Coordinates of C-alpha atoms and ligand atoms in Angstrom, one line a residue:
M10 CA -4.4 40.8 -17.6
K11 CA -1.3 40.6 -15.3
N12 CA 0.9 37.6 -16.0
I13 CA 2.7 35.8 -13.1
P14 CA 5.2 33.4 -14.6
L15 CA 6.1 30.4 -12.4
I16 CA 8.6 27.6 -12.3
L17 CA 7.7 24.7 -9.9
M18 CA 10.5 22.7 -8.3
G19 CA 9.2 19.5 -6.9
C20 CA 6.2 17.6 -8.1
G21 CA 5.4 15.4 -5.1
G22 CA 2.3 15.4 -2.9
V23 CA 2.4 19.2 -2.3
G24 CA 3.7 20.2 -5.8
R25 CA 0.9 18.3 -7.6
Q26 CA -1.7 19.6 -5.3
L27 CA -0.5 23.1 -6.0
L28 CA -0.8 22.6 -9.8
Q29 CA -4.3 21.3 -9.2
H30 CA -5.2 24.3 -7.1
I31 CA -3.9 26.7 -9.7
I32 CA -6.0 25.1 -12.4
T33 CA -9.2 24.9 -10.4
T34 CA -8.9 28.5 -9.1
R35 CA -8.2 30.2 -12.4
S36 CA -11.5 32.1 -12.5
L37 CA -10.8 33.6 -9.1
H38 CA -7.4 34.8 -10.4
S39 CA -8.9 36.3 -13.5
R40 CA -11.4 38.2 -11.4
K41 CA -8.3 39.8 -9.7
G42 CA -6.8 40.4 -13.1
L43 CA -4.1 37.8 -12.7
Y44 CA -3.0 34.9 -14.8
L45 CA -0.6 32.3 -13.3
R46 CA 1.6 31.2 -16.2
V47 CA 3.5 27.9 -15.4
V48 CA 6.5 27.9 -17.7
G49 CA 8.4 25.0 -16.1
V50 CA 8.1 22.1 -13.7
C51 CA 10.9 19.9 -12.4
D52 CA 11.5 16.9 -10.2
S53 CA 14.8 15.4 -9.0
Q54 CA 15.6 14.1 -12.5
C55 CA 14.6 16.7 -15.0
L56 CA 13.0 20.0 -15.9
V57 CA 10.1 20.4 -18.3
V58 CA 9.9 23.8 -20.0
T59 CA 7.3 25.2 -22.4
R60 CA 8.7 26.0 -25.9
D61 CA 8.8 29.8 -26.3
W62 CA 8.8 30.4 -22.6
L63 CA 8.8 34.2 -23.1
N64 CA 5.2 34.0 -24.2
N65 CA 3.8 30.5 -23.7
D66 CA 3.0 28.3 -20.8
L67 CA 2.5 24.6 -20.1
D68 CA -1.2 24.5 -20.6
D69 CA -3.6 23.0 -18.1
S70 CA -4.0 19.7 -19.9
L71 CA -0.2 19.2 -19.9
L72 CA 0.0 20.2 -16.2
L73 CA -2.6 17.6 -15.4
K74 CA -0.7 15.1 -17.5
A75 CA 2.4 16.0 -15.4
C76 CA 0.5 15.3 -12.2
Q77 CA -0.7 11.9 -13.5
V78 CA 2.8 10.9 -14.6
K79 CA 4.3 11.7 -11.2
Q80 CA 1.3 10.1 -9.4
D81 CA 2.1 6.9 -11.4
G82 CA 5.7 7.1 -10.1
S83 CA 7.2 7.8 -13.6
S84 CA 9.6 10.6 -14.6
L85 CA 8.5 13.9 -16.0
S86 CA 10.8 13.1 -19.0
I87 CA 7.8 11.2 -20.6
L88 CA 6.3 14.6 -21.3
G89 CA 9.1 15.2 -23.9
D90 CA 7.0 13.2 -26.3
F91 CA 4.6 16.2 -26.5
D92 CA 5.8 18.9 -28.9
K93 CA 4.7 21.7 -26.7
C94 CA 7.6 21.3 -24.3
Q95 CA 11.2 20.6 -23.9
V96 CA 12.9 18.3 -21.4
Y97 CA 16.3 19.0 -19.8
G98 CA 18.2 16.4 -17.8
H99 CA 19.4 17.0 -14.3
S100 CA 22.8 18.4 -15.4
E101 CA 21.3 21.0 -17.8
S102 CA 18.2 22.0 -15.7
Q103 CA 20.0 24.4 -13.4
G104 CA 21.5 26.3 -16.3
K105 CA 18.2 26.5 -18.0
I106 CA 16.5 27.9 -14.9
F107 CA 19.2 30.6 -14.7
E108 CA 18.6 31.5 -18.4
I109 CA 14.9 31.9 -17.9
A110 CA 15.3 33.7 -14.5
S111 CA 17.8 36.2 -15.9
Q112 CA 15.6 37.1 -18.8
L113 CA 12.2 37.2 -17.0
G114 CA 13.8 38.7 -13.8
K115 CA 14.6 41.8 -15.8
S116 CA 11.2 42.0 -17.6
T117 CA 8.0 40.4 -16.5
G118 CA 9.3 38.8 -13.3
L119 CA 9.3 35.1 -12.3
V120 CA 8.3 33.1 -9.2
C121 CA 10.4 30.1 -8.4
V122 CA 8.3 27.8 -6.2
D123 CA 10.2 25.2 -4.1
C124 CA 7.9 22.3 -3.2
S125 CA 10.9 19.9 -3.1
A126 CA 12.3 18.3 0.0
S127 CA 15.9 18.8 -1.1
S128 CA 18.7 21.0 0.3
D129 CA 20.1 21.4 -3.2
T130 CA 17.6 24.0 -4.4
V131 CA 19.1 26.7 -2.2
V132 CA 21.9 27.2 -4.8
V133 CA 19.3 28.0 -7.5
L134 CA 17.1 30.1 -5.2
K135 CA 19.9 32.3 -4.0
E136 CA 20.9 33.2 -7.6
V137 CA 17.4 33.8 -8.9
V138 CA 16.5 36.2 -6.1
H139 CA 19.5 38.3 -7.2
M140 CA 18.3 38.1 -10.8
G141 CA 15.2 40.0 -9.7
C142 CA 12.9 36.9 -9.3
C143 CA 10.6 36.0 -6.4
V144 CA 10.8 32.8 -4.3
V145 CA 8.0 30.9 -2.6
L146 CA 8.9 27.9 -0.4
A147 CA 7.2 25.0 1.3
N148 CA 10.6 23.4 1.6
K149 CA 12.3 24.2 4.9
K150 CA 15.8 23.1 4.0
P151 CA 16.9 26.3 2.0
L152 CA 16.0 28.4 5.1
T153 CA 17.7 26.2 7.6
S154 CA 21.2 25.8 6.1
T155 CA 23.8 28.4 6.9
M156 CA 23.1 31.9 8.1
E157 CA 24.8 33.2 4.9
D158 CA 22.3 31.4 2.7
F159 CA 19.4 32.7 4.8
D160 CA 20.7 36.3 4.6
K161 CA 21.2 35.9 0.9
L162 CA 17.7 34.6 0.3
F163 CA 16.3 37.5 2.4
G164 CA 18.5 40.1 0.6
Y165 CA 15.2 41.3 -1.0
P166 CA 12.7 40.4 1.7
H167 CA 9.7 41.7 -0.3
R168 CA 10.4 38.9 -2.9
I169 CA 10.3 35.9 -0.6
R170 CA 7.4 34.1 1.0
H171 CA 7.5 30.9 2.9
E172 CA 4.2 30.6 4.9
S173 CA 3.9 26.9 4.4
T174 CA 7.3 26.0 5.9
V175 CA 5.9 26.3 9.4
G176 CA 2.4 25.0 10.3
A177 CA 1.5 24.2 6.7
G178 CA -1.3 26.7 5.7
L179 CA -1.6 28.2 9.1
P180 CA -0.9 32.0 9.1
V181 CA 2.1 31.7 11.4
I182 CA 4.8 33.6 9.5
V183 CA 2.5 36.4 8.4
S184 CA 1.3 36.9 12.0
L185 CA 4.8 37.0 13.4
N186 CA 5.9 39.5 10.7
R187 CA 3.0 41.8 11.4
I188 CA 3.7 41.8 15.1
I189 CA 7.3 42.6 14.4
S190 CA 6.6 45.4 12.0
S191 CA 4.2 47.0 14.4
G192 CA 7.1 47.5 16.8
D193 CA 5.6 45.1 19.3
I194 CA 8.2 43.1 21.2
I195 CA 7.9 39.3 21.2
Y196 CA 9.0 37.8 24.5
R197 CA 8.2 34.1 24.0
V198 CA 7.0 31.8 21.3
V199 CA 5.9 28.2 22.2
G200 CA 4.4 25.8 19.7
S201 CA 3.5 22.3 18.9
L202 CA 4.5 22.2 15.3
S203 CA 4.4 18.5 14.4
G204 CA 1.1 16.8 13.6
T205 CA 2.7 13.5 14.3
L206 CA 4.2 14.4 17.7
G207 CA 1.0 16.2 18.6
Y208 CA -0.9 13.0 18.0
V209 CA 1.7 11.0 20.0
M210 CA 1.6 13.3 23.0
S211 CA -2.2 13.4 23.2
E212 CA -2.4 9.6 22.9
L213 CA 0.2 9.2 25.7
E214 CA -1.9 11.5 27.9
D215 CA -4.7 8.9 27.5
G216 CA -2.4 6.3 29.1
K217 CA -1.4 4.3 26.0
P218 CA 2.2 3.0 25.8
L219 CA 4.5 4.9 23.5
S220 CA 5.3 1.8 21.4
K221 CA 1.6 1.3 20.6
V222 CA 1.0 4.9 19.9
V223 CA 3.9 5.0 17.4
R224 CA 2.7 1.8 15.7
D225 CA -0.8 3.2 15.4
A226 CA 0.5 6.6 14.1
K227 CA 2.4 4.7 11.4
T228 CA -0.6 2.6 10.5
L229 CA -2.8 5.7 10.2
G230 CA -0.2 7.2 7.8
Y231 CA 0.6 10.1 10.2
T232 CA 4.4 9.3 10.2
E233 CA 7.2 9.3 7.7
P234 CA 8.1 5.8 6.4
D235 CA 10.7 5.6 9.2
P236 CA 8.8 7.1 12.2
R237 CA 12.2 8.0 13.7
D238 CA 12.3 10.9 11.2
D239 CA 9.4 12.4 13.2
L240 CA 10.5 11.2 16.6
S241 CA 14.0 12.6 16.3
G242 CA 12.5 16.2 16.6
M243 CA 14.7 17.3 13.6
D244 CA 11.8 18.5 11.6
V245 CA 10.4 20.6 14.5
A246 CA 13.9 21.9 15.0
R247 CA 14.0 23.2 11.4
K248 CA 10.7 25.0 12.0
A249 CA 12.0 26.5 15.3
L250 CA 15.1 27.7 13.5
I251 CA 13.0 29.4 10.8
L252 CA 10.9 31.1 13.5
A253 CA 14.0 32.1 15.5
R254 CA 15.7 33.6 12.5
I255 CA 12.6 35.6 11.6
L256 CA 12.7 36.9 15.2
G257 CA 16.3 38.1 14.4
R258 CA 18.3 35.4 16.0
Q259 CA 21.6 34.7 14.2
I260 CA 21.6 31.0 14.9
S261 CA 22.1 27.6 13.2
L262 CA 20.6 24.2 13.6
D263 CA 23.6 23.2 15.8
D264 CA 22.6 25.9 18.3
I265 CA 19.2 24.3 19.0
K266 CA 18.9 21.9 21.8
I267 CA 16.9 19.0 20.4
E268 CA 15.3 16.2 22.5
S269 CA 14.7 12.9 20.6
L270 CA 12.0 10.6 21.7
Y271 CA 14.3 7.6 21.3
P272 CA 17.9 7.0 22.5
K273 CA 20.8 6.7 20.1
E274 CA 20.9 2.9 20.6
L275 CA 17.6 2.7 18.7
G276 CA 18.7 4.9 15.9
P277 CA 18.6 4.2 12.1
D278 CA 22.3 3.2 12.1
M279 CA 21.7 0.6 14.9
M280 CA 18.5 -1.2 13.8
S281 CA 15.9 -1.4 11.0
V282 CA 12.5 0.2 11.1
E283 CA 10.9 -3.2 11.7
D284 CA 13.1 -3.9 14.7
F285 CA 12.6 -0.4 16.0
L286 CA 8.8 -0.8 15.9
D287 CA 8.7 -4.5 17.0
H288 CA 11.0 -4.4 20.1
G289 CA 13.1 -1.2 20.0
I290 CA 10.7 1.6 21.0
S291 CA 9.0 -0.5 23.7
R292 CA 12.1 -0.1 25.8
V293 CA 11.1 3.6 26.2
D294 CA 7.5 2.8 27.3
G295 CA 8.1 2.7 31.0
Y296 CA 10.2 5.9 31.2
M297 CA 7.6 7.8 29.2
Q298 CA 4.7 6.5 31.2
E299 CA 6.4 7.8 34.4
R300 CA 6.8 11.2 32.9
V301 CA 3.2 11.3 31.9
M302 CA 2.1 10.4 35.4
K303 CA 4.4 12.8 37.1
A304 CA 3.0 15.6 34.9
A305 CA -0.6 14.6 35.6
S306 CA 0.0 14.7 39.4
N307 CA 0.8 18.5 38.9
E308 CA -2.3 19.1 36.7
K309 CA 0.0 19.2 33.7
V310 CA 0.4 17.3 30.4
L311 CA 3.4 16.6 28.2
R312 CA 3.7 18.3 24.9
Y313 CA 6.5 18.2 22.3
V314 CA 7.1 21.8 21.8
C315 CA 9.5 24.4 20.4
V316 CA 10.4 27.3 22.8
I317 CA 12.0 30.5 21.7
E318 CA 12.5 33.0 24.5
G319 CA 15.5 35.4 24.8
P320 CA 18.6 33.5 23.8
R321 CA 16.8 30.1 24.4
C322 CA 15.8 28.1 21.4
E323 CA 15.0 24.4 22.0
V324 CA 12.7 21.6 21.0
G325 CA 11.6 18.7 23.2
I326 CA 9.1 17.5 25.8
L327 CA 7.8 20.1 28.3
E328 CA 5.2 19.9 31.1
I329 CA 2.4 22.2 30.2
L330 CA -0.6 23.4 32.3
K331 CA -3.6 21.4 31.3
N332 CA -5.7 24.5 31.4
S333 CA -3.9 26.3 28.5
A334 CA -4.4 26.4 24.8
L335 CA -1.4 24.1 24.4
G336 CA -2.6 21.8 27.2
R337 CA -6.0 21.4 25.6
L338 CA -4.5 20.5 22.2
R339 CA -5.7 17.2 20.9
G340 CA -4.8 15.1 17.9
S341 CA -2.6 16.2 15.1
D342 CA -3.4 20.0 15.1
N343 CA -0.6 22.5 15.3
I344 CA -0.6 25.4 17.6
L345 CA 1.6 28.4 18.3
E346 CA 1.3 30.7 21.3
I347 CA 2.9 34.1 21.0
N348 CA 3.6 36.3 24.1
S349 CA 4.5 39.9 23.4
R350 CA 4.1 43.3 24.9
C351 CA 0.7 43.6 23.4
Y352 CA -0.3 39.9 24.0
K353 CA 1.1 39.8 27.5
E354 CA -1.5 38.2 29.9
Q355 CA -3.2 36.1 27.2
P356 CA -1.0 34.9 24.3
L357 CA -2.0 35.3 20.7
V358 CA -2.9 31.7 19.6
I359 CA -2.9 30.3 16.1
Q360 CA -4.2 26.8 15.8
G361 CA -5.5 24.4 13.2
A362 CA -4.5 21.6 10.8
G363 CA -0.7 21.9 10.4
A364 CA 0.0 19.3 7.7
G365 CA -1.5 17.8 4.6
N366 CA -0.8 18.4 0.9
D367 CA -4.0 20.4 0.5
T368 CA -3.5 23.0 3.2
T369 CA 0.2 23.2 2.4
A370 CA -0.4 23.8 -1.3
A371 CA -3.1 26.4 -0.4
G372 CA -0.6 28.3 1.6
V373 CA 1.9 28.2 -1.2
L374 CA -0.7 29.5 -3.7
A375 CA -1.8 32.3 -1.3
D376 CA 1.9 33.3 -1.1
I377 CA 2.2 33.4 -4.9
I378 CA -0.9 35.6 -5.2
D379 CA 0.4 37.8 -2.4
L380 CA 3.4 38.7 -4.6
H381 CA 1.2 40.0 -7.5
S382 CA 1.9 43.7 -6.9
L383 CA 5.5 43.1 -7.9
F384 CA 4.4 42.1 -11.4
P385 CA 3.9 44.6 -14.2
Ligands
NAP26 N1 3.1 17.3 3.0 C1 2.9 18.2 4.0 O1 2.0 18.1 4.7 C2 3.9 19.3 4.1 C3 3.6 20.4 5.1 C4 4.5 21.5 5.2 C5 5.7 21.5 4.4 N2 5.9 20.5 3.5 C6 7.2 20.5 2.8 O2 6.8 20.6 1.4 C7 7.9 20.0 0.6 C8 7.2 19.0 -0.3 O3 6.6 17.9 0.4 P1 6.0 16.6 -0.3 O4 5.3 15.9 0.7 O5 5.3 17.0 -1.5 O6 7.4 15.9 -0.7 P2 7.6 14.7 -1.7 O7 6.3 14.0 -2.0 O8 8.7 13.9 -1.3 O9 8.0 15.4 -3.1 C9 9.2 16.0 -3.3 C10 9.4 16.4 -4.8 O10 10.6 17.1 -4.9 C11 11.3 16.6 -6.0 N3 12.8 16.9 -5.9 C12 13.7 16.3 -5.1 N4 14.9 16.9 -5.2 C13 14.7 17.9 -6.1 C14 15.6 18.9 -6.7 N5 16.9 18.9 -6.4 N6 15.0 19.7 -7.5 C15 13.7 19.7 -7.9 N7 12.9 18.8 -7.4 C16 13.4 17.9 -6.5 C17 11.0 15.1 -6.0 O11 11.4 14.5 -7.2 P3 11.2 13.0 -7.6 O12 9.7 12.8 -7.8 O13 12.0 12.8 -8.8 O14 11.6 12.2 -6.4 C18 9.5 15.1 -5.7 O15 8.8 15.4 -6.9 C19 8.8 19.3 1.6 O16 9.9 20.1 1.8 C20 8.0 19.2 2.9 O17 8.8 19.3 4.1 C21 5.1 19.4 3.4
NAG27 C1 0.1 13.6 0.1 O1 0.4 13.2 -1.2 C2 1.2 11.9 -1.2 C3 1.6 11.7 -2.6 O2 0.5 11.7 -3.5 C4 0.3 10.8 -0.6 O3 1.0 9.6 -0.5 C5 -0.2 11.3 0.8 O4 -1.0 10.3 1.3 C6 -0.8 12.6 0.8 N1 -1.1 13.0 2.1 C7 -2.2 13.4 2.6 C8 -2.3 13.8 4.0 O5 -3.2 13.6 1.9

């Protein structure tokens, strides 16, 4: 049986779902001759590591316990009460990960899985890659900091996977990489890569005011606690940056033109979430309604998209032909249209659910399994 040792960073909605997927799909792995050996799990406060991490793992009952502890809003440090594992505080955890990575990197290999939402993990990930370990990410931040960090992470491209950073479980990254390695030339990539903004734009199309749509989206649990985190376009810009860098552009977040759905006067520094929802965002209703109507008079609809074409990389509202894949998009699905030499007249279209703990974690698990050939 081939062993794949793992350390999981981040035990939130996605991280917990990943642990659950690993446990429930064990028979599938063993049919492939694989065993996923979870040696450590960490959150923002501490790292839990199995004793004798060269040979043992955190067993499934302990992993389920970890999920329960985090679900209840407690710290993983509670697991220190069990004698099968050791708990390291925040200040020691980085050193401990390096110790494990340097040992396992030279021998059996190790996958560091980043399901956190932090920009701090990049420090660890850059190092472990150079120690011979693999990296799998759902977290976009390590890939969207400096170009130096990005190049360092991709110093060994066969050891890194990050399918879930764009479009959750949708096969966006793998499709782009296949097109690139075939020698095909990508002319243009256009996508709607935010479930929240997809929902907002298709509700606007039905004639509802922006303020109502945003309030509804929040009630339905489609938005971040502060909906401005979605409406700013920043998250879409990070996804666009990842795609642009895969396509070989040497750019940073600052180089991307980003259109926010609210003006600066309604920003988080200026008013609370409640004020924003109660009377802030409604100030944009009229302007947005006009844009929707203007687009409709040209047989077009508004979509919040990322566009990468030549030197151009931007995210914002665009008028899109109603009779196109993007124009027909409804609800919170994600979609990516790729035009290349081979997909010239009709784009290659990838569409489906682009968010959710379940599909995101499934994408992460598939990435881990995909690395199996690197393990002895
Ligand atoms: N949910 C989705 O649909 C989706 C889709 C695609 C991509 N993603 C990405 O997947 C990642 C995880 O999402 P999520 O919804 O699971 O987030 P989440 O619920 O906020 O969980 C984040 C986890 O990361 C931990 N963490 C924070 N800083 C850390 C650090 N420095 N080192 C290690 N762990 C740290 C947190 O610890 P505490 O528990 O101590 O706070 C928490 O357990 C995010 O980057 C997100 O953008 C999510
Ligand atoms: C993802 O997990 C978090 C934390 O458990 C939960 O609050 C959220 O509702 C989940 N999201 C979805 C779409 O299931």
